[in-house]
Amino acid sequence: MLNITLEQLSLFAATLAMAILSPGPAIIAVSQSAFAMGRRRALPYGWGLATGASLWCLTALLGLTVIFRILPWTFMAMKVLGGLYLIWIAIRMWRGARDPLPDPAEAQMGMTFWGGIALNLSNPKPALFYSAVLLSIFPTTLSFADKGLIYTTALSLEMGFYTAMACLMALPLLRRRYYAAKFWIDVIAACAIGMLGLSLILRQ
């Protein structure tokens, strides 16, 4: 039995859509993947990113954020580990900036479905975002069906966004421009992801 209304679900979807559109390491990563490897290789990576992002919604629904509140050190530990993971990705991207273009048949730098999940699980802040949004929009008591519908909505939005990004950034015109400026695009992407990882560790 559903306890949530269509209006509440629509508000949740609109809020999540606005949050997804804000720049972050996942957007940079899926764009770089599509530029370098094309749509066929970027799509599974994008789907992994979407799945990883949606899993934070699931953890919020299941009460992981309660643990963060009771044991703040667990959140800090996840932030540090996640930040270090992003910095590691940035270093690999920086080192590969002068490498020749990758073979589209080969995945690089963890640009696989599981690599996408790992990247979006490296930042625990979405769990707090989802928790805050869920608490502010929906009733405190949610049935199993409510939680299933909320998670399905989140997963569908994340999948739709990352699929669109992977397809858009793999368009021939954009890929040709990437080929012409691969070194600088990779360096800028590495710096952006590295700074995001560092800010994740340092920001309170």
PDB file of C-alpha atoms in Angstrom:
ATOM      1  CA  MET A   1       0.000   0.000   0.000  1.00  0.00           C
ATOM      2  CA  LEU A   2       1.299   3.441  -0.960  1.00  0.00           C
ATOM      3  CA  ASN A   3       1.412   6.238   1.600  1.00  0.00           C
ATOM      4  CA  ILE A   4       3.000   8.813  -0.699  1.00  0.00           C
ATOM      5  CA  THR A   5       1.219  11.080  -3.167  1.00  0.00           C
ATOM      6  CA  LEU A   6       1.953  11.874  -6.803  1.00  0.00           C
ATOM      7  CA  GLU A   7       2.711  15.473  -5.794  1.00  0.00           C
ATOM      8  CA  GLN A   8       5.343  14.310  -3.291  1.00  0.00           C
ATOM      9  CA  LEU A   9       6.928  11.994  -5.851  1.00  0.00           C
ATOM     10  CA  SER A  10       6.968  14.770  -8.470  1.00  0.00           C
ATOM     11  CA  LEU A  11       8.639  17.157  -6.043  1.00  0.00           C
ATOM     12  CA  PHE A  12      11.235  14.498  -5.219  1.00  0.00           C
ATOM     13  CA  ALA A  13      11.919  13.935  -8.931  1.00  0.00           C
ATOM     14  CA  ALA A  14      12.275  17.665  -9.618  1.00  0.00           C
ATOM     15  CA  THR A  15      14.633  18.172  -6.662  1.00  0.00           C
ATOM     16  CA  LEU A  16      16.761  15.205  -7.674  1.00  0.00           C
ATOM     17  CA  ALA A  17      16.921  16.365 -11.299  1.00  0.00           C
ATOM     18  CA  MET A  18      18.273  19.749 -10.231  1.00  0.00           C
ATOM     19  CA  ALA A  19      20.875  18.071  -8.002  1.00  0.00           C
ATOM     20  CA  ILE A  20      21.988  15.702 -10.781  1.00  0.00           C
ATOM     21  CA  LEU A  21      22.576  18.644 -13.131  1.00  0.00           C
ATOM     22  CA  SER A  22      25.080  20.264 -10.754  1.00  0.00           C
ATOM     23  CA  PRO A  23      28.683  19.593 -11.885  1.00  0.00           C
ATOM     24  CA  GLY A  24      30.585  16.872 -10.065  1.00  0.00           C
ATOM     25  CA  PRO A  25      33.217  14.164 -10.600  1.00  0.00           C
ATOM     26  CA  ALA A  26      30.734  11.733 -12.153  1.00  0.00           C
ATOM     27  CA  ILE A  27      29.701  14.210 -14.873  1.00  0.00           C
ATOM     28  CA  ILE A  28      33.343  14.929 -15.668  1.00  0.00           C
ATOM     29  CA  ALA A  29      34.145  11.218 -15.738  1.00  0.00           C
ATOM     30  CA  VAL A  30      31.287  10.150 -18.034  1.00  0.00           C
ATOM     31  CA  SER A  31      32.016  13.055 -20.390  1.00  0.00           C
ATOM     32  CA  GLN A  32      35.707  12.168 -20.611  1.00  0.00           C
ATOM     33  CA  SER A  33      34.819   8.519 -21.137  1.00  0.00           C
ATOM     34  CA  ALA A  34      32.451   9.331 -23.997  1.00  0.00           C
ATOM     35  CA  PHE A  35      34.971  11.699 -25.612  1.00  0.00           C
ATOM     36  CA  ALA A  36      37.790   9.176 -25.468  1.00  0.00           C
ATOM     37  CA  MET A  37      36.059   5.851 -26.017  1.00  0.00           C
ATOM     38  CA  GLY A  38      32.765   6.530 -27.730  1.00  0.00           C
ATOM     39  CA  ARG A  39      29.189   5.726 -26.839  1.00  0.00           C
ATOM     40  CA  ARG A  40      29.496   1.937 -26.803  1.00  0.00           C
ATOM     41  CA  ARG A  41      32.095   1.980 -24.029  1.00  0.00           C
ATOM     42  CA  ALA A  42      30.761   5.037 -22.221  1.00  0.00           C
ATOM     43  CA  LEU A  43      27.204   3.731 -21.799  1.00  0.00           C
ATOM     44  CA  PRO A  44      28.059   0.861 -19.399  1.00  0.00           C
ATOM     45  CA  TYR A  45      30.237   3.262 -17.417  1.00  0.00           C
ATOM     46  CA  GLY A  46      27.394   5.779 -17.287  1.00  0.00           C
ATOM     47  CA  TRP A  47      24.978   3.071 -16.162  1.00  0.00           C
ATOM     48  CA  GLY A  48      27.412   2.139 -13.399  1.00  0.00           C
ATOM     49  CA  LEU A  49      27.565   5.777 -12.313  1.00  0.00           C
ATOM     50  CA  ALA A  50      23.763   5.900 -12.273  1.00  0.00           C
ATOM     51  CA  THR A  51      23.522   2.702 -10.259  1.00  0.00           C
ATOM     52  CA  GLY A  52      26.129   3.910  -7.770  1.00  0.00           C
ATOM     53  CA  ALA A  53      24.312   7.219  -7.300  1.00  0.00           C
ATOM     54  CA  SER A  54      20.976   5.478  -6.815  1.00  0.00           C
ATOM     55  CA  LEU A  55      22.473   3.169  -4.187  1.00  0.00           C
ATOM     56  CA  TRP A  56      22.923   6.214  -1.938  1.00  0.00           C
ATOM     57  CA  CYS A  57      19.164   6.714  -2.185  1.00  0.00           C
ATOM     58  CA  LEU A  58      18.712   3.103  -1.149  1.00  0.00           C
ATOM     59  CA  THR A  59      21.046   3.478   1.818  1.00  0.00           C
ATOM     60  CA  ALA A  60      19.129   6.574   2.936  1.00  0.00           C
ATOM     61  CA  LEU A  61      15.859   4.651   2.658  1.00  0.00           C
ATOM     62  CA  LEU A  62      17.367   1.806   4.695  1.00  0.00           C
ATOM     63  CA  GLY A  63      18.694   4.136   7.386  1.00  0.00           C
ATOM     64  CA  LEU A  64      22.474   4.292   6.781  1.00  0.00           C
ATOM     65  CA  THR A  65      22.434   8.022   7.484  1.00  0.00           C
ATOM     66  CA  VAL A  66      21.262   7.211  11.018  1.00  0.00           C
ATOM     67  CA  ILE A  67      24.610   5.465  11.533  1.00  0.00           C
ATOM     68  CA  PHE A  68      26.394   8.573  10.243  1.00  0.00           C
ATOM     69  CA  ARG A  69      24.583  10.652  12.842  1.00  0.00           C
ATOM     70  CA  ILE A  70      25.227   8.230  15.720  1.00  0.00           C
ATOM     71  CA  LEU A  71      28.864   7.570  14.729  1.00  0.00           C
ATOM     72  CA  PRO A  72      30.130  10.708  12.949  1.00  0.00           C
ATOM     73  CA  TRP A  73      33.571   9.165  12.479  1.00  0.00           C
ATOM     74  CA  THR A  74      32.119   6.665   9.985  1.00  0.00           C
ATOM     75  CA  PHE A  75      31.059   9.529   7.711  1.00  0.00           C
ATOM     76  CA  MET A  76      34.460  11.208   8.064  1.00  0.00           C
ATOM     77  CA  ALA A  77      36.213   7.929   7.268  1.00  0.00           C
ATOM     78  CA  MET A  78      34.108   7.442   4.134  1.00  0.00           C
ATOM     79  CA  LYS A  79      34.788  11.039   3.065  1.00  0.00           C
ATOM     80  CA  VAL A  80      38.555  10.581   3.386  1.00  0.00           C
ATOM     81  CA  LEU A  81      38.549   7.238   1.567  1.00  0.00           C
ATOM     82  CA  GLY A  82      36.287   8.624  -1.139  1.00  0.00           C
ATOM     83  CA  GLY A  83      38.442  11.716  -1.577  1.00  0.00           C
ATOM     84  CA  LEU A  84      41.588   9.601  -1.881  1.00  0.00           C
ATOM     85  CA  TYR A  85      39.890   7.453  -4.507  1.00  0.00           C
ATOM     86  CA  LEU A  86      38.985  10.541  -6.566  1.00  0.00           C
ATOM     87  CA  ILE A  87      42.561  11.832  -6.279  1.00  0.00           C
ATOM     88  CA  TRP A  88      43.856   8.439  -7.441  1.00  0.00           C
ATOM     89  CA  ILE A  89      41.583   8.629 -10.499  1.00  0.00           C
ATOM     90  CA  ALA A  90      42.803  12.173 -11.190  1.00  0.00           C
ATOM     91  CA  ILE A  91      46.461  11.088 -11.023  1.00  0.00           C
ATOM     92  CA  ARG A  92      45.855   8.264 -13.495  1.00  0.00           C
ATOM     93  CA  MET A  93      43.999  10.619 -15.818  1.00  0.00           C
ATOM     94  CA  TRP A  94      46.845  13.180 -15.597  1.00  0.00           C
ATOM     95  CA  ARG A  95      49.476  10.543 -16.344  1.00  0.00           C
ATOM     96  CA  GLY A  96      47.498   9.322 -19.339  1.00  0.00           C
ATOM     97  CA  ALA A  97      46.995  12.779 -20.853  1.00  0.00           C
ATOM     98  CA  ARG A  98      49.903  12.353 -23.295  1.00  0.00           C
ATOM     99  CA  ASP A  99      49.053   8.755 -24.141  1.00  0.00           C
ATOM    100  CA  PRO A 100      47.669   8.001 -27.607  1.00  0.00           C
ATOM    101  CA  LEU A 101      43.921   7.694 -28.013  1.00  0.00           C
ATOM    102  CA  PRO A 102      42.577   4.528 -26.399  1.00  0.00           C
ATOM    103  CA  ASP A 103      41.315   1.551 -28.315  1.00  0.00           C
ATOM    104  CA  PRO A 104      37.510   1.749 -27.974  1.00  0.00           C
ATOM    105  CA  ALA A 105      37.455  -2.020 -27.455  1.00  0.00           C
ATOM    106  CA  GLU A 106      39.453  -1.660 -24.241  1.00  0.00           C
ATOM    107  CA  ALA A 107      38.234  -0.143 -20.984  1.00  0.00           C
ATOM    108  CA  GLN A 108      40.596   2.267 -19.256  1.00  0.00           C
ATOM    109  CA  MET A 109      40.965   3.810 -15.816  1.00  0.00           C
ATOM    110  CA  GLY A 110      38.159   1.701 -14.423  1.00  0.00           C
ATOM    111  CA  MET A 111      35.723   2.955 -17.080  1.00  0.00           C
ATOM    112  CA  THR A 112      33.459  -0.069 -16.742  1.00  0.00           C
ATOM    113  CA  PHE A 113      30.066  -0.628 -15.153  1.00  0.00           C
ATOM    114  CA  TRP A 114      31.691  -1.564 -11.839  1.00  0.00           C
ATOM    115  CA  GLY A 115      34.131   1.319 -12.120  1.00  0.00           C
ATOM    116  CA  GLY A 116      31.178   3.681 -12.442  1.00  0.00           C
ATOM    117  CA  ILE A 117      29.559   2.256  -9.320  1.00  0.00           C
ATOM    118  CA  ALA A 118      32.830   2.625  -7.410  1.00  0.00           C
ATOM    119  CA  LEU A 119      33.253   6.252  -8.487  1.00  0.00           C
ATOM    120  CA  ASN A 120      29.811   7.359  -7.322  1.00  0.00           C
ATOM    121  CA  LEU A 121      30.096   5.373  -4.103  1.00  0.00           C
ATOM    122  CA  SER A 122      33.356   7.180  -3.334  1.00  0.00           C
ATOM    123  CA  ASN A 123      31.432  10.264  -2.178  1.00  0.00           C
ATOM    124  CA  PRO A 124      29.070   9.634   0.777  1.00  0.00           C
ATOM    125  CA  LYS A 125      27.531  13.117   0.683  1.00  0.00           C
ATOM    126  CA  PRO A 126      24.656  12.039  -1.599  1.00  0.00           C
ATOM    127  CA  ALA A 127      23.480   9.794   1.230  1.00  0.00           C
ATOM    128  CA  LEU A 128      22.955  12.881   3.388  1.00  0.00           C
ATOM    129  CA  PHE A 129      21.332  14.713   0.477  1.00  0.00           C
ATOM    130  CA  TYR A 130      18.913  11.878  -0.126  1.00  0.00           C
ATOM    131  CA  SER A 131      18.199  11.593   3.581  1.00  0.00           C
ATOM    132  CA  ALA A 132      17.422  15.308   3.893  1.00  0.00           C
ATOM    133  CA  VAL A 133      15.214  15.303   0.786  1.00  0.00           C
ATOM    134  CA  LEU A 134      13.348  12.176   1.828  1.00  0.00           C
ATOM    135  CA  LEU A 135      12.685  13.545   5.308  1.00  0.00           C
ATOM    136  CA  SER A 136      11.514  16.906   3.986  1.00  0.00           C
ATOM    137  CA  ILE A 137       9.178  15.567   1.291  1.00  0.00           C
ATOM    138  CA  PHE A 138       7.796  12.218   2.402  1.00  0.00           C
ATOM    139  CA  PRO A 139       6.049  11.024   5.588  1.00  0.00           C
ATOM    140  CA  THR A 140       8.265   9.541   8.286  1.00  0.00           C
ATOM    141  CA  THR A 141       6.640   6.117   7.924  1.00  0.00           C
ATOM    142  CA  LEU A 142       7.183   4.576   4.505  1.00  0.00           C
ATOM    143  CA  SER A 143       5.938   1.188   3.436  1.00  0.00           C
ATOM    144  CA  PHE A 144       8.043  -1.276   1.459  1.00  0.00           C
ATOM    145  CA  ALA A 145       6.062  -0.273  -1.646  1.00  0.00           C
ATOM    146  CA  ASP A 146       6.776   3.423  -0.957  1.00  0.00           C
ATOM    147  CA  LYS A 147      10.489   2.783  -0.687  1.00  0.00           C
ATOM    148  CA  GLY A 148      10.461   0.675  -3.837  1.00  0.00           C
ATOM    149  CA  LEU A 149       8.712   3.413  -5.804  1.00  0.00           C
ATOM    150  CA  ILE A 150      11.044   6.119  -4.502  1.00  0.00           C
ATOM    151  CA  TYR A 151      14.129   4.062  -5.344  1.00  0.00           C
ATOM    152  CA  THR A 152      12.780   3.193  -8.801  1.00  0.00           C
ATOM    153  CA  THR A 153      12.181   6.892  -9.464  1.00  0.00           C
ATOM    154  CA  ALA A 154      15.722   7.785  -8.370  1.00  0.00           C
ATOM    155  CA  LEU A 155      17.280   4.991 -10.426  1.00  0.00           C
ATOM    156  CA  SER A 156      15.240   5.941 -13.520  1.00  0.00           C
ATOM    157  CA  LEU A 157      16.287   9.594 -13.297  1.00  0.00           C
ATOM    158  CA  GLU A 158      19.949   8.729 -12.743  1.00  0.00           C
ATOM    159  CA  MET A 159      19.911   6.216 -15.620  1.00  0.00           C
ATOM    160  CA  GLY A 160      18.212   8.666 -17.967  1.00  0.00           C
ATOM    161  CA  PHE A 161      20.662  11.452 -17.185  1.00  0.00           C
ATOM    162  CA  TYR A 162      23.863   9.424 -17.525  1.00  0.00           C
ATOM    163  CA  THR A 163      22.600   7.684 -20.675  1.00  0.00           C
ATOM    164  CA  ALA A 164      21.897  11.085 -22.227  1.00  0.00           C
ATOM    165  CA  MET A 165      25.320  12.407 -21.174  1.00  0.00           C
ATOM    166  CA  ALA A 166      27.158   9.390 -22.598  1.00  0.00           C
ATOM    167  CA  CYS A 167      25.303   9.649 -25.909  1.00  0.00           C
ATOM    168  CA  LEU A 168      25.601  13.429 -26.207  1.00  0.00           C
ATOM    169  CA  MET A 169      29.301  13.631 -25.418  1.00  0.00           C
ATOM    170  CA  ALA A 170      30.051  10.824 -27.887  1.00  0.00           C
ATOM    171  CA  LEU A 171      28.662  12.773 -30.860  1.00  0.00           C
ATOM    172  CA  PRO A 172      31.197  12.873 -33.736  1.00  0.00           C
ATOM    173  CA  LEU A 173      31.609  16.673 -33.647  1.00  0.00           C
ATOM    174  CA  LEU A 174      32.402  16.700 -29.926  1.00  0.00           C
ATOM    175  CA  ARG A 175      34.697  13.692 -30.216  1.00  0.00           C
ATOM    176  CA  ARG A 176      36.664  15.310 -33.057  1.00  0.00           C
ATOM    177  CA  ARG A 177      37.184  18.387 -30.906  1.00  0.00           C
ATOM    178  CA  TYR A 178      38.321  16.165 -28.068  1.00  0.00           C
ATOM    179  CA  TYR A 179      40.843  14.443 -30.333  1.00  0.00           C
ATOM    180  CA  ALA A 180      42.260  17.838 -31.324  1.00  0.00           C
ATOM    181  CA  ALA A 181      42.734  18.911 -27.707  1.00  0.00           C
ATOM    182  CA  LYS A 182      43.050  15.605 -25.844  1.00  0.00           C
ATOM    183  CA  PHE A 183      46.004  16.614 -23.677  1.00  0.00           C
ATOM    184  CA  TRP A 184      44.441  19.791 -22.301  1.00  0.00           C
ATOM    185  CA  ILE A 185      40.987  18.282 -21.854  1.00  0.00           C
ATOM    186  CA  ASP A 186      42.448  15.343 -19.917  1.00  0.00           C
ATOM    187  CA  VAL A 187      44.626  17.646 -17.789  1.00  0.00           C
ATOM    188  CA  ILE A 188      41.690  19.937 -16.968  1.00  0.00           C
ATOM    189  CA  ALA A 189      39.462  16.943 -16.171  1.00  0.00           C
ATOM    190  CA  ALA A 190      42.189  15.474 -13.935  1.00  0.00           C
ATOM    191  CA  CYS A 191      42.604  18.778 -12.092  1.00  0.00           C
ATOM    192  CA  ALA A 192      38.839  19.133 -11.608  1.00  0.00           C
ATOM    193  CA  ILE A 193      38.418  15.604 -10.237  1.00  0.00           C
ATOM    194  CA  GLY A 194      41.508  15.987  -8.049  1.00  0.00           C
ATOM    195  CA  MET A 195      40.220  19.260  -6.586  1.00  0.00           C
ATOM    196  CA  LEU A 196      36.824  17.682  -5.910  1.00  0.00           C
ATOM    197  CA  GLY A 197      38.540  14.799  -4.123  1.00  0.00           C
ATOM    198  CA  LEU A 198      40.644  17.196  -2.049  1.00  0.00           C
ATOM    199  CA  SER A 199      37.621  19.330  -1.163  1.00  0.00           C
ATOM    200  CA  LEU A 200      35.729  16.209  -0.119  1.00  0.00           C
ATOM    201  CA  ILE A 201      38.492  15.419   2.389  1.00  0.00           C
ATOM    202  CA  LEU A 202      38.956  18.974   3.688  1.00  0.00           C
ATOM    203  CA  ARG A 203      35.414  20.343   3.696  1.00  0.00           C
ATOM    204  CA  GLN A 204      33.558  20.009   7.002  1.00  0.00           C
TER     205      GLN A 204
END
